[in-house]
Amino acid sequence: DAGVTQSPTHLIKTRGQQVTLRCSPKSGHDTVSWYQQALGQGPQFIFQYYEEEERQRGNFPDRFSGHQFPNYSSELNVNALLLGDSALYLCASSLTSGGPGTGELFFGEGSRLTVL
Amino acid sequence: AQSVTQLDSHVSVSEGTPVLLRCNYSSSYSPSLFWYVQHPNKGLQLLLKYTSAATLVKGINGFEAEFKKSETSFHLTKPSAHMSDAAEYFCVVSDASGGSYIPTFGRGTSLIVHP
């Protein structure tokens, strides 16, 4: 049983560029959440997708957007990259249970983004 | 608003000795509390969770945590550390503030285990 998979694992971009990160949830899970983990910090919630719609959103600007596909996989897009966007981006899947903080989250290994 | 404070950025123990990782939280509601572990270059894995049932929660790999409402604490313990326990540990709080359960992660505690 495949767990949560993310791609790419590492990538380097320059300021002002755009990036797309991808996530496939654990088999049987229908909800995907995205987190940003800066170096030395805990993960911060970006947003959650369920039924192809954004259901919850953390304190992130509109430059951060996402999408969920009918097969429950998801993308995170970040436009107009800033140096401060350099971080590990984590995807987590779960079964719908009322919100991203109510049940167990299954995390992928992350996509490490470096912005130069 | 909810918040969580992990009181130690690093904890160093010898193999076979007890582990204590401290976590204090702030919440205006009845919170759910979690501990996750992150091994190098791996995703986070749930160790245990508290959701208003028994205050002493047992998790995987011999870890347990006790919810103490009077002290607003949720410390993680293990009787005997193993080398494989070396990792980053995150305490997480989640409540219904703002109308939705959005988790707040602590900054993490790095557990170092000496042979």
mmCIF file of C-alpha atoms in Angstrom:
data_model
loop_
_atom_site.group_PDB
_atom_site.id
_atom_site.type_symbol
_atom_site.label_atom_id
_atom_site.label_comp_id
_atom_site.label_asym_id
_atom_site.label_seq_id
_atom_site.Cartn_x
_atom_site.Cartn_y
_atom_site.Cartn_z
ATOM 1 C CA ASP A 1 0.000 0.000 0.000
ATOM 2 C CA ALA A 2 1.654 3.190 -1.188
ATOM 3 C CA GLY A 3 1.740 6.000 1.292
ATOM 4 C CA VAL A 4 1.708 9.684 0.436
ATOM 5 C CA THR A 5 4.026 10.467 -2.463
ATOM 6 C CA GLN A 6 5.318 13.897 -3.425
ATOM 7 C CA SER A 7 7.243 15.215 -6.398
ATOM 8 C CA PRO A 8 9.718 16.611 -7.053
ATOM 9 C CA THR A 9 11.839 15.888 -3.988
ATOM 10 C CA HIS A 10 14.145 18.857 -4.547
ATOM 11 C CA LEU A 11 14.017 21.888 -6.790
ATOM 12 C CA ILE A 12 15.728 25.235 -7.196
ATOM 13 C CA LYS A 13 14.005 28.360 -8.521
ATOM 14 C CA THR A 14 14.846 32.030 -8.767
ATOM 15 C CA ARG A 15 12.903 34.954 -7.368
ATOM 16 C CA GLY A 16 9.792 35.818 -9.325
ATOM 17 C CA GLN A 17 9.380 32.376 -10.852
ATOM 18 C CA GLN A 18 6.465 30.046 -10.323
ATOM 19 C CA VAL A 19 6.519 26.497 -8.967
ATOM 20 C CA THR A 20 4.125 23.538 -8.940
ATOM 21 C CA LEU A 21 4.414 20.729 -6.420
ATOM 22 C CA ARG A 22 2.474 17.480 -6.658
ATOM 23 C CA CYS A 23 1.025 15.048 -4.154
ATOM 24 C CA SER A 24 -0.690 11.679 -4.345
ATOM 25 C CA PRO A 25 -2.559 10.763 -1.163
ATOM 26 C CA LYS A 26 -2.506 7.453 0.655
ATOM 27 C CA SER A 27 -4.805 4.903 -0.909
ATOM 28 C CA GLY A 28 -8.363 5.396 0.306
ATOM 29 C CA HIS A 29 -7.851 8.964 1.531
ATOM 30 C CA ASP A 30 -9.910 11.758 0.043
ATOM 31 C CA THR A 31 -8.523 14.848 1.793
ATOM 32 C CA VAL A 32 -5.195 16.555 1.188
ATOM 33 C CA SER A 33 -3.540 19.283 3.239
ATOM 34 C CA TRP A 34 -0.387 21.244 2.468
ATOM 35 C CA TYR A 35 2.154 22.541 4.964
ATOM 36 C CA GLN A 36 5.235 24.758 4.782
ATOM 37 C CA GLN A 37 8.137 23.875 7.054
ATOM 38 C CA ALA A 38 10.886 26.470 7.209
ATOM 39 C CA LEU A 39 14.292 25.429 8.493
ATOM 40 C CA GLY A 40 14.213 24.906 12.253
ATOM 41 C CA GLN A 41 10.463 25.459 12.476
ATOM 42 C CA GLY A 42 7.382 23.312 12.775
ATOM 43 C CA PRO A 43 5.077 22.832 9.790
ATOM 44 C CA GLN A 44 2.570 25.624 9.098
ATOM 45 C CA PHE A 45 -0.806 24.827 7.596
ATOM 46 C CA ILE A 46 -1.347 26.308 4.133
ATOM 47 C CA PHE A 47 -4.700 24.859 3.036
ATOM 48 C CA GLN A 48 -6.829 21.734 2.822
ATOM 49 C CA TYR A 49 -8.650 20.276 -0.197
ATOM 50 C CA TYR A 50 -11.657 17.998 -0.189
ATOM 51 C CA GLU A 51 -14.018 17.205 -3.068
ATOM 52 C CA GLU A 52 -11.821 19.322 -5.348
ATOM 53 C CA GLU A 53 -12.441 22.479 -3.317
ATOM 54 C CA GLU A 54 -10.348 24.459 -0.861
ATOM 55 C CA ARG A 55 -12.043 23.894 2.509
ATOM 56 C CA GLN A 56 -9.711 25.531 5.003
ATOM 57 C CA ARG A 57 -6.897 28.011 4.593
ATOM 58 C CA GLY A 58 -4.113 29.149 6.875
ATOM 59 C CA ASN A 59 -2.439 32.533 6.982
ATOM 60 C CA PHE A 60 -0.800 32.456 3.553
ATOM 61 C CA PRO A 61 -1.084 35.007 0.713
ATOM 62 C CA ASP A 62 -2.967 34.421 -2.515
ATOM 63 C CA ARG A 63 0.333 33.637 -4.240
ATOM 64 C CA PHE A 64 -0.216 30.181 -2.770
ATOM 65 C CA SER A 65 -2.932 28.296 -4.595
ATOM 66 C CA GLY A 66 -3.863 24.708 -5.103
ATOM 67 C CA HIS A 67 -5.948 22.192 -6.879
ATOM 68 C CA GLN A 68 -7.370 18.762 -6.231
ATOM 69 C CA PHE A 69 -8.163 16.340 -9.022
ATOM 70 C CA PRO A 70 -10.972 13.758 -9.220
ATOM 71 C CA ASN A 71 -8.501 11.011 -8.215
ATOM 72 C CA TYR A 72 -7.811 13.021 -5.002
ATOM 73 C CA SER A 73 -4.252 13.946 -6.001
ATOM 74 C CA SER A 74 -3.323 17.570 -5.474
ATOM 75 C CA GLU A 75 -1.041 20.356 -6.623
ATOM 76 C CA LEU A 76 0.386 23.319 -4.765
ATOM 77 C CA ASN A 77 1.271 26.352 -6.868
ATOM 78 C CA VAL A 78 3.330 29.275 -5.665
ATOM 79 C CA ASN A 79 3.616 32.377 -7.874
ATOM 80 C CA ALA A 80 6.104 35.252 -7.755
ATOM 81 C CA LEU A 81 8.522 33.338 -5.576
ATOM 82 C CA LEU A 82 10.306 35.150 -2.766
ATOM 83 C CA LEU A 83 13.482 34.159 -0.983
ATOM 84 C CA GLY A 84 11.358 33.510 2.111
ATOM 85 C CA ASP A 85 9.424 30.795 0.272
ATOM 86 C CA SER A 86 12.442 28.521 0.588
ATOM 87 C CA ALA A 87 11.216 25.622 2.722
ATOM 88 C CA LEU A 88 10.185 21.998 2.861
ATOM 89 C CA TYR A 89 6.632 21.652 1.554
ATOM 90 C CA LEU A 90 4.756 18.753 3.061
ATOM 91 C CA CYS A 91 1.608 17.113 1.838
ATOM 92 C CA ALA A 92 -0.612 15.199 4.247
ATOM 93 C CA SER A 93 -3.619 13.056 3.492
ATOM 94 C CA SER A 94 -6.467 11.965 5.706
ATOM 95 C CA LEU A 95 -10.007 10.702 5.680
ATOM 96 C CA THR A 96 -12.536 13.467 5.942
ATOM 97 C CA SER A 97 -13.185 13.996 9.629
ATOM 98 C CA GLY A 98 -14.233 17.578 10.108
ATOM 99 C CA GLY A 99 -10.972 19.394 9.596
ATOM 100 C CA PRO A 100 -7.225 18.978 9.201
ATOM 101 C CA GLY A 101 -6.696 18.965 12.939
ATOM 102 C CA THR A 102 -9.181 16.343 14.060
ATOM 103 C CA GLY A 103 -7.645 13.103 12.943
ATOM 104 C CA GLU A 104 -4.443 11.380 11.981
ATOM 105 C CA LEU A 105 -2.492 12.935 9.162
ATOM 106 C CA PHE A 106 -0.273 10.816 6.903
ATOM 107 C CA PHE A 107 2.640 12.860 5.575
ATOM 108 C CA GLY A 108 4.783 12.538 2.508
ATOM 109 C CA GLU A 109 8.535 13.100 2.649
ATOM 110 C CA GLY A 110 8.202 16.570 1.245
ATOM 111 C CA SER A 111 9.468 18.732 -1.599
ATOM 112 C CA ARG A 112 12.413 20.919 -0.688
ATOM 113 C CA LEU A 113 12.230 24.252 -2.498
ATOM 114 C CA THR A 114 15.198 26.595 -2.659
ATOM 115 C CA VAL A 115 14.641 30.102 -4.009
ATOM 116 C CA LEU A 116 17.747 31.979 -5.115
ATOM 117 C CA ALA B 1 -6.396 31.511 19.591
ATOM 118 C CA GLN B 2 -4.515 28.299 20.083
ATOM 119 C CA SER B 3 -0.772 28.014 20.554
ATOM 120 C CA VAL B 4 1.787 25.431 21.543
ATOM 121 C CA THR B 5 5.205 25.763 23.171
ATOM 122 C CA GLN B 6 7.819 23.066 23.179
ATOM 123 C CA LEU B 7 10.007 23.978 26.085
ATOM 124 C CA ASP B 8 13.250 22.421 24.851
ATOM 125 C CA SER B 9 14.762 22.771 21.396
ATOM 126 C CA HIS B 10 17.155 19.869 22.101
ATOM 127 C CA VAL B 11 17.065 16.974 24.575
ATOM 128 C CA SER B 12 20.044 14.664 24.980
ATOM 129 C CA VAL B 13 19.791 11.275 26.732
ATOM 130 C CA SER B 14 21.776 8.081 26.967
ATOM 131 C CA GLU B 15 20.409 4.875 25.509
ATOM 132 C CA GLY B 16 18.326 3.033 28.088
ATOM 133 C CA THR B 17 17.480 6.139 30.161
ATOM 134 C CA PRO B 18 14.044 7.822 30.334
ATOM 135 C CA VAL B 19 12.888 10.419 27.824
ATOM 136 C CA LEU B 20 10.846 13.525 28.661
ATOM 137 C CA LEU B 21 9.841 16.001 25.948
ATOM 138 C CA ARG B 22 7.836 18.922 27.285
ATOM 139 C CA CYS B 23 4.881 20.628 25.653
ATOM 140 C CA ASN B 24 2.570 23.361 26.927
ATOM 141 C CA TYR B 25 -0.476 24.529 25.012
ATOM 142 C CA SER B 26 -2.979 27.347 25.056
ATOM 143 C CA SER B 27 -6.544 26.822 23.924
ATOM 144 C CA SER B 28 -9.925 28.423 24.594
ATOM 145 C CA TYR B 29 -11.749 25.242 23.662
ATOM 146 C CA SER B 30 -11.444 21.549 24.370
ATOM 147 C CA PRO B 31 -8.350 20.819 22.306
ATOM 148 C CA SER B 32 -7.133 17.793 20.470
ATOM 149 C CA LEU B 33 -3.441 17.209 21.058
ATOM 150 C CA PHE B 34 -0.960 15.178 19.062
ATOM 151 C CA TRP B 35 2.688 14.202 19.016
ATOM 152 C CA TYR B 36 4.387 13.552 15.663
ATOM 153 C CA VAL B 37 7.913 12.306 14.993
ATOM 154 C CA GLN B 38 10.066 13.219 11.998
ATOM 155 C CA HIS B 39 13.131 11.148 11.195
ATOM 156 C CA PRO B 40 15.735 12.704 8.861
ATOM 157 C CA ASN B 41 14.524 12.927 5.281
ATOM 158 C CA LYS B 42 11.231 11.282 6.203
ATOM 159 C CA GLY B 43 7.668 12.488 6.540
ATOM 160 C CA LEU B 44 6.045 13.060 9.900
ATOM 161 C CA GLN B 45 4.487 10.064 11.642
ATOM 162 C CA LEU B 46 1.804 10.158 14.327
ATOM 163 C CA LEU B 47 3.004 8.881 17.710
ATOM 164 C CA LEU B 48 -0.183 9.424 19.684
ATOM 165 C CA LYS B 49 -3.222 11.669 20.058
ATOM 166 C CA TYR B 50 -5.522 12.944 22.797
ATOM 167 C CA THR B 51 -9.130 13.726 21.922
ATOM 168 C CA SER B 52 -10.928 14.072 25.289
ATOM 169 C CA ALA B 53 -10.946 10.409 26.251
ATOM 170 C CA ALA B 54 -8.440 8.989 28.776
ATOM 171 C CA THR B 55 -5.903 11.564 29.954
ATOM 172 C CA LEU B 56 -3.014 9.084 29.745
ATOM 173 C CA VAL B 57 -2.479 8.254 26.104
ATOM 174 C CA LYS B 58 -0.339 5.384 24.891
ATOM 175 C CA GLY B 59 1.284 5.564 21.487
ATOM 176 C CA ILE B 60 3.578 3.609 19.258
ATOM 177 C CA ASN B 61 7.133 2.510 20.081
ATOM 178 C CA GLY B 62 6.594 2.705 23.851
ATOM 179 C CA PHE B 63 5.796 6.424 23.981
ATOM 180 C CA GLU B 64 3.010 7.868 26.104
ATOM 181 C CA ALA B 65 1.735 11.308 27.059
ATOM 182 C CA GLU B 66 -0.448 12.670 29.822
ATOM 183 C CA PHE B 67 -2.973 15.453 29.286
ATOM 184 C CA LYS B 68 -2.981 17.770 32.324
ATOM 185 C CA LYS B 69 -5.633 20.445 31.908
ATOM 186 C CA SER B 70 -4.694 22.282 35.132
ATOM 187 C CA GLU B 71 -1.123 22.655 33.897
ATOM 188 C CA THR B 72 -2.039 23.003 30.185
ATOM 189 C CA SER B 73 0.631 20.430 29.450
ATOM 190 C CA PHE B 74 0.959 17.364 27.243
ATOM 191 C CA HIS B 75 4.441 16.025 27.914
ATOM 192 C CA LEU B 76 5.773 13.026 25.984
ATOM 193 C CA THR B 77 7.622 10.280 27.846
ATOM 194 C CA LYS B 78 9.303 6.940 27.247
ATOM 195 C CA PRO B 79 10.809 4.761 29.989
ATOM 196 C CA SER B 80 13.901 3.710 28.064
ATOM 197 C CA ALA B 81 15.413 5.454 25.048
ATOM 198 C CA HIS B 82 16.615 3.535 22.023
ATOM 199 C CA MET B 83 19.069 4.747 19.405
ATOM 200 C CA SER B 84 16.293 4.613 16.811
ATOM 201 C CA ASP B 85 14.324 7.234 18.804
ATOM 202 C CA ALA B 86 16.735 9.960 17.688
ATOM 203 C CA ALA B 87 14.558 12.315 15.648
ATOM 204 C CA GLU B 88 12.605 15.591 15.688
ATOM 205 C CA TYR B 89 9.395 15.568 17.731
ATOM 206 C CA PHE B 90 6.475 17.947 17.241
ATOM 207 C CA CYS B 91 3.645 18.709 19.637
ATOM 208 C CA VAL B 92 0.431 19.777 17.896
ATOM 209 C CA VAL B 93 -2.725 21.452 19.216
ATOM 210 C CA SER B 94 -6.001 21.778 17.395
ATOM 211 C CA ASP B 95 -9.305 23.269 18.527
ATOM 212 C CA ALA B 96 -12.446 24.778 17.085
ATOM 213 C CA SER B 97 -11.276 28.385 17.352
ATOM 214 C CA GLY B 98 -12.164 30.285 14.233
ATOM 215 C CA GLY B 99 -14.792 27.675 13.421
ATOM 216 C CA SER B 100 -12.422 25.053 12.100
ATOM 217 C CA TYR B 101 -9.868 22.575 13.362
ATOM 218 C CA ILE B 102 -6.604 23.850 11.963
ATOM 219 C CA PRO B 103 -3.551 22.294 13.627
ATOM 220 C CA THR B 104 -0.800 24.417 15.147
ATOM 221 C CA PHE B 105 2.618 22.758 15.352
ATOM 222 C CA GLY B 106 5.282 23.533 17.921
ATOM 223 C CA ARG B 107 8.781 24.397 16.769
ATOM 224 C CA GLY B 108 10.000 20.898 17.513
ATOM 225 C CA THR B 109 12.366 19.185 19.945
ATOM 226 C CA SER B 110 15.394 17.363 18.631
ATOM 227 C CA LEU B 111 16.003 14.167 20.615
ATOM 228 C CA ILE B 112 19.626 13.046 20.679
ATOM 229 C CA VAL B 113 20.386 9.551 21.979
ATOM 230 C CA HIS B 114 23.939 8.680 23.017
ATOM 231 C CA PRO B 115 25.156 5.080 23.059
#
